[in-house]
Amino acid sequence: DRLLSETLVVSVEHHEVLGSTNDRAKALTHEEGVELPAVILSDRQTAGRGRGANRWWTGPGSLAFTLLVDTTSWRIPRERIPIVALVAGIAMVEAVEPRVEGCRLETRAGLHWPNDVYFGARKLAGILVEVPIKNRLVVGVGINTNCRLADAPNGLRDRVATLLDVTGEVQ
């Protein structure tokens, strides 16, 4: 309800389980009557994606969502679309930094070009921007919020960070 009443978003879908919020947003681009901008949220993704063949782990308590916008009404020219991932990454760092500030004096949140947010040497969040059809932009965000490294697959535990593990507090 707050997304609809306090933001520019005009439609929201929430799923307990979904393959990928970006894939769902891309499917919506082919449906008639979808009001934009729209947000697709999922408590759990089973096929979250990153760039190329990379997968995104969505542990219990993670935040996974996709924003679907009309580039014409938001006046985003096609040649400026690549900058969206960078801007979204910077916004994510600015949102995360106050939460992790002082947790480890030598470690800060930062942007790993072009669209990953790291805490020190560990990935905390990722952004995946796609253009499924003309005049539609899909901005997917995955952030390890209230999940724990102990729940991560073995191959990821030494490469990812979660806000809960870093701060010791539910976000």
JSON list of C-alpha atoms in Angstrom, two decimals:
[
{"chain": "A", "resi": 1, "resn": "ASP", "atom": "CA", "xyz": [0.00, 0.00, 0.00]},
{"chain": "A", "resi": 2, "resn": "ARG", "atom": "CA", "xyz": [2.85, 2.42, 0.78]},
{"chain": "A", "resi": 3, "resn": "LEU", "atom": "CA", "xyz": [4.41, 1.85, -2.65]},
{"chain": "A", "resi": 4, "resn": "LEU", "atom": "CA", "xyz": [1.15, 2.94, -4.25]},
{"chain": "A", "resi": 5, "resn": "SER", "atom": "CA", "xyz": [0.44, 5.85, -1.94]},
{"chain": "A", "resi": 6, "resn": "GLU", "atom": "CA", "xyz": [3.95, 7.28, -1.41]},
{"chain": "A", "resi": 7, "resn": "THR", "atom": "CA", "xyz": [5.75, 6.72, -4.74]},
{"chain": "A", "resi": 8, "resn": "LEU", "atom": "CA", "xyz": [5.22, 7.13, -8.47]},
{"chain": "A", "resi": 9, "resn": "VAL", "atom": "CA", "xyz": [4.40, 3.41, -8.79]},
{"chain": "A", "resi": 10, "resn": "VAL", "atom": "CA", "xyz": [0.83, 2.78, -9.97]},
{"chain": "A", "resi": 11, "resn": "SER", "atom": "CA", "xyz": [0.69, -1.01, -9.90]},
{"chain": "A", "resi": 12, "resn": "VAL", "atom": "CA", "xyz": [2.30, -3.67, -7.70]},
{"chain": "A", "resi": 13, "resn": "GLU", "atom": "CA", "xyz": [2.46, -7.43, -7.94]},
{"chain": "A", "resi": 14, "resn": "HIS", "atom": "CA", "xyz": [3.66, -9.49, -4.99]},
{"chain": "A", "resi": 15, "resn": "HIS", "atom": "CA", "xyz": [4.60, -13.15, -5.31]},
{"chain": "A", "resi": 16, "resn": "GLU", "atom": "CA", "xyz": [5.69, -15.54, -2.58]},
{"chain": "A", "resi": 17, "resn": "VAL", "atom": "CA", "xyz": [7.75, -17.49, -5.11]},
{"chain": "A", "resi": 18, "resn": "LEU", "atom": "CA", "xyz": [8.65, -16.49, -8.64]},
{"chain": "A", "resi": 19, "resn": "GLY", "atom": "CA", "xyz": [11.27, -17.61, -11.12]},
{"chain": "A", "resi": 20, "resn": "SER", "atom": "CA", "xyz": [12.54, -14.09, -11.78]},
{"chain": "A", "resi": 21, "resn": "THR", "atom": "CA", "xyz": [11.00, -10.68, -11.16]},
{"chain": "A", "resi": 22, "resn": "ASN", "atom": "CA", "xyz": [12.68, -9.43, -14.35]},
{"chain": "A", "resi": 23, "resn": "ASP", "atom": "CA", "xyz": [11.18, -12.29, -16.36]},
{"chain": "A", "resi": 24, "resn": "ARG", "atom": "CA", "xyz": [7.73, -11.50, -14.96]},
{"chain": "A", "resi": 25, "resn": "ALA", "atom": "CA", "xyz": [8.17, -7.80, -15.78]},
{"chain": "A", "resi": 26, "resn": "LYS", "atom": "CA", "xyz": [9.22, -8.70, -19.32]},
{"chain": "A", "resi": 27, "resn": "ALA", "atom": "CA", "xyz": [6.10, -10.87, -19.68]},
{"chain": "A", "resi": 28, "resn": "LEU", "atom": "CA", "xyz": [3.98, -7.89, -18.56]},
{"chain": "A", "resi": 29, "resn": "THR", "atom": "CA", "xyz": [5.32, -5.84, -21.47]},
{"chain": "A", "resi": 30, "resn": "HIS", "atom": "CA", "xyz": [3.26, -8.07, -23.78]},
{"chain": "A", "resi": 31, "resn": "GLU", "atom": "CA", "xyz": [0.03, -7.78, -21.76]},
{"chain": "A", "resi": 32, "resn": "GLU", "atom": "CA", "xyz": [-2.60, -5.15, -22.53]},
{"chain": "A", "resi": 33, "resn": "GLY", "atom": "CA", "xyz": [-3.67, -2.61, -19.94]},
{"chain": "A", "resi": 34, "resn": "VAL", "atom": "CA", "xyz": [-0.72, -2.88, -17.56]},
{"chain": "A", "resi": 35, "resn": "GLU", "atom": "CA", "xyz": [-0.40, 0.41, -15.69]},
{"chain": "A", "resi": 36, "resn": "LEU", "atom": "CA", "xyz": [3.12, 1.78, -15.47]},
{"chain": "A", "resi": 37, "resn": "PRO", "atom": "CA", "xyz": [5.32, 2.27, -13.61]},
{"chain": "A", "resi": 38, "resn": "ALA", "atom": "CA", "xyz": [4.86, -1.16, -12.06]},
{"chain": "A", "resi": 39, "resn": "VAL", "atom": "CA", "xyz": [6.77, -3.04, -9.38]},
{"chain": "A", "resi": 40, "resn": "ILE", "atom": "CA", "xyz": [7.02, -6.81, -9.21]},
{"chain": "A", "resi": 41, "resn": "LEU", "atom": "CA", "xyz": [8.14, -8.14, -5.80]},
{"chain": "A", "resi": 42, "resn": "SER", "atom": "CA", "xyz": [8.98, -11.68, -4.81]},
{"chain": "A", "resi": 43, "resn": "ASP", "atom": "CA", "xyz": [9.80, -13.14, -1.42]},
{"chain": "A", "resi": 44, "resn": "ARG", "atom": "CA", "xyz": [11.83, -15.81, -3.16]},
{"chain": "A", "resi": 45, "resn": "GLN", "atom": "CA", "xyz": [13.19, -16.21, -6.68]},
{"chain": "A", "resi": 46, "resn": "THR", "atom": "CA", "xyz": [14.03, -19.64, -8.02]},
{"chain": "A", "resi": 47, "resn": "ALA", "atom": "CA", "xyz": [15.74, -18.38, -11.19]},
{"chain": "A", "resi": 48, "resn": "GLY", "atom": "CA", "xyz": [17.07, -14.93, -10.32]},
{"chain": "A", "resi": 49, "resn": "ARG", "atom": "CA", "xyz": [19.52, -13.67, -12.93]},
{"chain": "A", "resi": 50, "resn": "GLY", "atom": "CA", "xyz": [22.50, -11.42, -13.27]},
{"chain": "A", "resi": 51, "resn": "ARG", "atom": "CA", "xyz": [24.43, -10.36, -16.34]},
{"chain": "A", "resi": 52, "resn": "GLY", "atom": "CA", "xyz": [25.14, -13.05, -18.90]},
{"chain": "A", "resi": 53, "resn": "ALA", "atom": "CA", "xyz": [24.81, -16.54, -17.44]},
{"chain": "A", "resi": 54, "resn": "ASN", "atom": "CA", "xyz": [25.19, -15.38, -13.83]},
{"chain": "A", "resi": 55, "resn": "ARG", "atom": "CA", "xyz": [22.50, -16.38, -11.34]},
{"chain": "A", "resi": 56, "resn": "TRP", "atom": "CA", "xyz": [21.28, -14.38, -8.36]},
{"chain": "A", "resi": 57, "resn": "TRP", "atom": "CA", "xyz": [20.77, -16.11, -5.03]},
{"chain": "A", "resi": 58, "resn": "THR", "atom": "CA", "xyz": [17.63, -14.95, -3.24]},
{"chain": "A", "resi": 59, "resn": "GLY", "atom": "CA", "xyz": [17.89, -16.25, 0.30]},
{"chain": "A", "resi": 60, "resn": "PRO", "atom": "CA", "xyz": [15.05, -16.18, 2.84]},
{"chain": "A", "resi": 61, "resn": "GLY", "atom": "CA", "xyz": [14.55, -12.53, 3.80]},
{"chain": "A", "resi": 62, "resn": "SER", "atom": "CA", "xyz": [16.20, -11.08, 0.67]},
{"chain": "A", "resi": 63, "resn": "LEU", "atom": "CA", "xyz": [14.65, -8.19, -1.19]},
{"chain": "A", "resi": 64, "resn": "ALA", "atom": "CA", "xyz": [14.01, -8.93, -4.87]},
{"chain": "A", "resi": 65, "resn": "PHE", "atom": "CA", "xyz": [11.99, -6.60, -7.07]},
{"chain": "A", "resi": 66, "resn": "THR", "atom": "CA", "xyz": [11.76, -5.19, -10.56]},
{"chain": "A", "resi": 67, "resn": "LEU", "atom": "CA", "xyz": [10.59, -1.79, -11.70]},
{"chain": "A", "resi": 68, "resn": "LEU", "atom": "CA", "xyz": [8.94, -1.69, -15.14]},
{"chain": "A", "resi": 69, "resn": "VAL", "atom": "CA", "xyz": [8.70, 1.74, -16.74]},
{"chain": "A", "resi": 70, "resn": "ASP", "atom": "CA", "xyz": [7.70, 3.36, -20.01]},
{"chain": "A", "resi": 71, "resn": "THR", "atom": "CA", "xyz": [10.79, 5.14, -21.31]},
{"chain": "A", "resi": 72, "resn": "THR", "atom": "CA", "xyz": [8.68, 7.57, -23.34]},
{"chain": "A", "resi": 73, "resn": "SER", "atom": "CA", "xyz": [6.69, 8.92, -20.41]},
{"chain": "A", "resi": 74, "resn": "TRP", "atom": "CA", "xyz": [9.86, 9.05, -18.25]},
{"chain": "A", "resi": 75, "resn": "ARG", "atom": "CA", "xyz": [11.68, 10.79, -21.13]},
{"chain": "A", "resi": 76, "resn": "ILE", "atom": "CA", "xyz": [14.59, 8.34, -21.20]},
{"chain": "A", "resi": 77, "resn": "PRO", "atom": "CA", "xyz": [16.15, 8.42, -24.66]},
{"chain": "A", "resi": 78, "resn": "ARG", "atom": "CA", "xyz": [17.37, 5.05, -25.90]},
{"chain": "A", "resi": 79, "resn": "GLU", "atom": "CA", "xyz": [21.02, 6.16, -25.92]},
{"chain": "A", "resi": 80, "resn": "ARG", "atom": "CA", "xyz": [20.81, 6.99, -22.17]},
{"chain": "A", "resi": 81, "resn": "ILE", "atom": "CA", "xyz": [19.46, 3.59, -21.09]},
{"chain": "A", "resi": 82, "resn": "PRO", "atom": "CA", "xyz": [22.93, 2.16, -20.26]},
{"chain": "A", "resi": 83, "resn": "ILE", "atom": "CA", "xyz": [23.33, 4.89, -17.66]},
{"chain": "A", "resi": 84, "resn": "VAL", "atom": "CA", "xyz": [20.25, 3.64, -15.79]},
{"chain": "A", "resi": 85, "resn": "ALA", "atom": "CA", "xyz": [22.19, 0.67, -14.35]},
{"chain": "A", "resi": 86, "resn": "LEU", "atom": "CA", "xyz": [24.90, 3.00, -13.08]},
{"chain": "A", "resi": 87, "resn": "VAL", "atom": "CA", "xyz": [22.39, 5.43, -11.56]},
{"chain": "A", "resi": 88, "resn": "ALA", "atom": "CA", "xyz": [20.49, 2.56, -9.91]},
{"chain": "A", "resi": 89, "resn": "GLY", "atom": "CA", "xyz": [23.78, 1.21, -8.52]},
{"chain": "A", "resi": 90, "resn": "ILE", "atom": "CA", "xyz": [24.73, 4.60, -7.09]},
{"chain": "A", "resi": 91, "resn": "ALA", "atom": "CA", "xyz": [21.27, 4.95, -5.54]},
{"chain": "A", "resi": 92, "resn": "MET", "atom": "CA", "xyz": [21.64, 1.50, -3.97]},
{"chain": "A", "resi": 93, "resn": "VAL", "atom": "CA", "xyz": [25.04, 2.41, -2.48]},
{"chain": "A", "resi": 94, "resn": "GLU", "atom": "CA", "xyz": [23.55, 5.60, -1.06]},
{"chain": "A", "resi": 95, "resn": "ALA", "atom": "CA", "xyz": [20.68, 3.61, 0.48]},
{"chain": "A", "resi": 96, "resn": "VAL", "atom": "CA", "xyz": [22.96, 0.92, 1.94]},
{"chain": "A", "resi": 97, "resn": "GLU", "atom": "CA", "xyz": [25.87, 3.07, 3.18]},
{"chain": "A", "resi": 98, "resn": "PRO", "atom": "CA", "xyz": [24.08, 4.53, 6.25]},
{"chain": "A", "resi": 99, "resn": "ARG", "atom": "CA", "xyz": [23.05, 1.02, 7.33]},
{"chain": "A", "resi": 100, "resn": "VAL", "atom": "CA", "xyz": [26.59, -0.40, 7.22]},
{"chain": "A", "resi": 101, "resn": "GLU", "atom": "CA", "xyz": [28.48, 2.71, 8.28]},
{"chain": "A", "resi": 102, "resn": "GLY", "atom": "CA", "xyz": [30.77, 1.92, 11.19]},
{"chain": "A", "resi": 103, "resn": "CYS", "atom": "CA", "xyz": [30.09, -1.84, 11.11]},
{"chain": "A", "resi": 104, "resn": "ARG", "atom": "CA", "xyz": [33.67, -2.50, 10.08]},
{"chain": "A", "resi": 105, "resn": "LEU", "atom": "CA", "xyz": [35.88, 0.56, 10.12]},
{"chain": "A", "resi": 106, "resn": "GLU", "atom": "CA", "xyz": [38.01, -0.50, 7.17]},
{"chain": "A", "resi": 107, "resn": "THR", "atom": "CA", "xyz": [35.05, -1.61, 5.03]},
{"chain": "A", "resi": 108, "resn": "ARG", "atom": "CA", "xyz": [32.58, 0.49, 3.08]},
{"chain": "A", "resi": 109, "resn": "ALA", "atom": "CA", "xyz": [29.79, -0.08, 0.63]},
{"chain": "A", "resi": 110, "resn": "GLY", "atom": "CA", "xyz": [30.75, 0.70, -2.94]},
{"chain": "A", "resi": 111, "resn": "LEU", "atom": "CA", "xyz": [29.83, 0.27, -6.55]},
{"chain": "A", "resi": 112, "resn": "HIS", "atom": "CA", "xyz": [31.49, -2.41, -8.66]},
{"chain": "A", "resi": 113, "resn": "TRP", "atom": "CA", "xyz": [31.07, -1.27, -12.24]},
{"chain": "A", "resi": 114, "resn": "PRO", "atom": "CA", "xyz": [28.51, -1.07, -13.60]},
{"chain": "A", "resi": 115, "resn": "ASN", "atom": "CA", "xyz": [25.74, -2.41, -11.41]},
{"chain": "A", "resi": 116, "resn": "ASP", "atom": "CA", "xyz": [26.84, -4.41, -8.37]},
{"chain": "A", "resi": 117, "resn": "VAL", "atom": "CA", "xyz": [27.00, -3.15, -4.81]},
{"chain": "A", "resi": 118, "resn": "TYR", "atom": "CA", "xyz": [29.76, -4.55, -2.65]},
{"chain": "A", "resi": 119, "resn": "PHE", "atom": "CA", "xyz": [30.55, -4.36, 1.04]},
{"chain": "A", "resi": 120, "resn": "GLY", "atom": "CA", "xyz": [34.30, -4.66, 1.05]},
{"chain": "A", "resi": 121, "resn": "ALA", "atom": "CA", "xyz": [35.14, -7.56, -1.27]},
{"chain": "A", "resi": 122, "resn": "ARG", "atom": "CA", "xyz": [31.70, -9.21, -0.98]},
{"chain": "A", "resi": 123, "resn": "LYS", "atom": "CA", "xyz": [28.66, -8.69, -3.20]},
{"chain": "A", "resi": 124, "resn": "LEU", "atom": "CA", "xyz": [25.69, -7.27, -1.33]},
{"chain": "A", "resi": 125, "resn": "ALA", "atom": "CA", "xyz": [23.32, -6.31, -4.15]},
{"chain": "A", "resi": 126, "resn": "GLY", "atom": "CA", "xyz": [22.94, -6.42, -7.91]},
{"chain": "A", "resi": 127, "resn": "ILE", "atom": "CA", "xyz": [20.98, -4.54, -10.52]},
{"chain": "A", "resi": 128, "resn": "LEU", "atom": "CA", "xyz": [19.99, -5.97, -13.90]},
{"chain": "A", "resi": 129, "resn": "VAL", "atom": "CA", "xyz": [18.63, -3.55, -16.51]},
{"chain": "A", "resi": 130, "resn": "GLU", "atom": "CA", "xyz": [16.96, -4.91, -19.63]},
{"chain": "A", "resi": 131, "resn": "VAL", "atom": "CA", "xyz": [15.02, -3.50, -22.59]},
{"chain": "A", "resi": 132, "resn": "PRO", "atom": "CA", "xyz": [12.58, -6.24, -23.60]},
{"chain": "A", "resi": 133, "resn": "ILE", "atom": "CA", "xyz": [10.68, -4.15, -26.17]},
{"chain": "A", "resi": 134, "resn": "LYS", "atom": "CA", "xyz": [10.81, -0.60, -27.49]},
{"chain": "A", "resi": 135, "resn": "ASN", "atom": "CA", "xyz": [9.78, 2.01, -24.90]},
{"chain": "A", "resi": 136, "resn": "ARG", "atom": "CA", "xyz": [9.93, -0.42, -21.95]},
{"chain": "A", "resi": 137, "resn": "LEU", "atom": "CA", "xyz": [12.68, -0.59, -19.37]},
{"chain": "A", "resi": 138, "resn": "VAL", "atom": "CA", "xyz": [13.06, -3.33, -16.74]},
{"chain": "A", "resi": 139, "resn": "VAL", "atom": "CA", "xyz": [15.21, -2.53, -13.70]},
{"chain": "A", "resi": 140, "resn": "GLY", "atom": "CA", "xyz": [15.70, -5.57, -11.48]},
{"chain": "A", "resi": 141, "resn": "VAL", "atom": "CA", "xyz": [17.16, -5.24, -7.99]},
{"chain": "A", "resi": 142, "resn": "GLY", "atom": "CA", "xyz": [18.31, -7.98, -5.65]},
{"chain": "A", "resi": 143, "resn": "ILE", "atom": "CA", "xyz": [19.71, -7.15, -2.24]},
{"chain": "A", "resi": 144, "resn": "ASN", "atom": "CA", "xyz": [20.78, -9.52, 0.50]},
{"chain": "A", "resi": 145, "resn": "THR", "atom": "CA", "xyz": [18.87, -7.91, 3.35]},
{"chain": "A", "resi": 146, "resn": "ASN", "atom": "CA", "xyz": [17.55, -10.19, 6.09]},
{"chain": "A", "resi": 147, "resn": "CYS", "atom": "CA", "xyz": [19.07, -13.43, 4.87]},
{"chain": "A", "resi": 148, "resn": "ARG", "atom": "CA", "xyz": [22.13, -15.14, 6.33]},
{"chain": "A", "resi": 149, "resn": "LEU", "atom": "CA", "xyz": [25.32, -16.38, 4.74]},
{"chain": "A", "resi": 150, "resn": "ALA", "atom": "CA", "xyz": [24.68, -19.72, 6.43]},
{"chain": "A", "resi": 151, "resn": "ASP", "atom": "CA", "xyz": [21.70, -20.13, 4.07]},
{"chain": "A", "resi": 152, "resn": "ALA", "atom": "CA", "xyz": [23.72, -19.34, 0.94]},
{"chain": "A", "resi": 153, "resn": "PRO", "atom": "CA", "xyz": [24.92, -22.09, -1.37]},
{"chain": "A", "resi": 154, "resn": "ASN", "atom": "CA", "xyz": [28.44, -23.28, -0.52]},
{"chain": "A", "resi": 155, "resn": "GLY", "atom": "CA", "xyz": [30.04, -21.66, -3.57]},
{"chain": "A", "resi": 156, "resn": "LEU", "atom": "CA", "xyz": [28.72, -18.22, -2.60]},
{"chain": "A", "resi": 157, "resn": "ARG", "atom": "CA", "xyz": [29.42, -18.01, 1.13]},
{"chain": "A", "resi": 158, "resn": "ASP", "atom": "CA", "xyz": [32.89, -16.55, 0.66]},
{"chain": "A", "resi": 159, "resn": "ARG", "atom": "CA", "xyz": [31.78, -14.06, -2.04]},
{"chain": "A", "resi": 160, "resn": "VAL", "atom": "CA", "xyz": [28.55, -12.48, -0.79]},
{"chain": "A", "resi": 161, "resn": "ALA", "atom": "CA", "xyz": [27.50, -10.29, 2.13]},
{"chain": "A", "resi": 162, "resn": "THR", "atom": "CA", "xyz": [24.11, -9.76, 3.77]},
{"chain": "A", "resi": 163, "resn": "LEU", "atom": "CA", "xyz": [22.93, -6.70, 5.67]},
{"chain": "A", "resi": 164, "resn": "LEU", "atom": "CA", "xyz": [21.81, -8.93, 8.54]},
{"chain": "A", "resi": 165, "resn": "ASP", "atom": "CA", "xyz": [25.24, -10.56, 8.88]},
{"chain": "A", "resi": 166, "resn": "VAL", "atom": "CA", "xyz": [27.09, -7.23, 8.51]},
{"chain": "A", "resi": 167, "resn": "THR", "atom": "CA", "xyz": [24.97, -5.19, 10.92]},
{"chain": "A", "resi": 168, "resn": "GLY", "atom": "CA", "xyz": [23.54, -7.87, 13.20]},
{"chain": "A", "resi": 169, "resn": "GLU", "atom": "CA", "xyz": [20.15, -6.15, 12.80]},
{"chain": "A", "resi": 170, "resn": "VAL", "atom": "CA", "xyz": [17.02, -6.94, 10.83]},
{"chain": "A", "resi": 171, "resn": "GLN", "atom": "CA", "xyz": [16.59, -4.28, 8.16]}
]
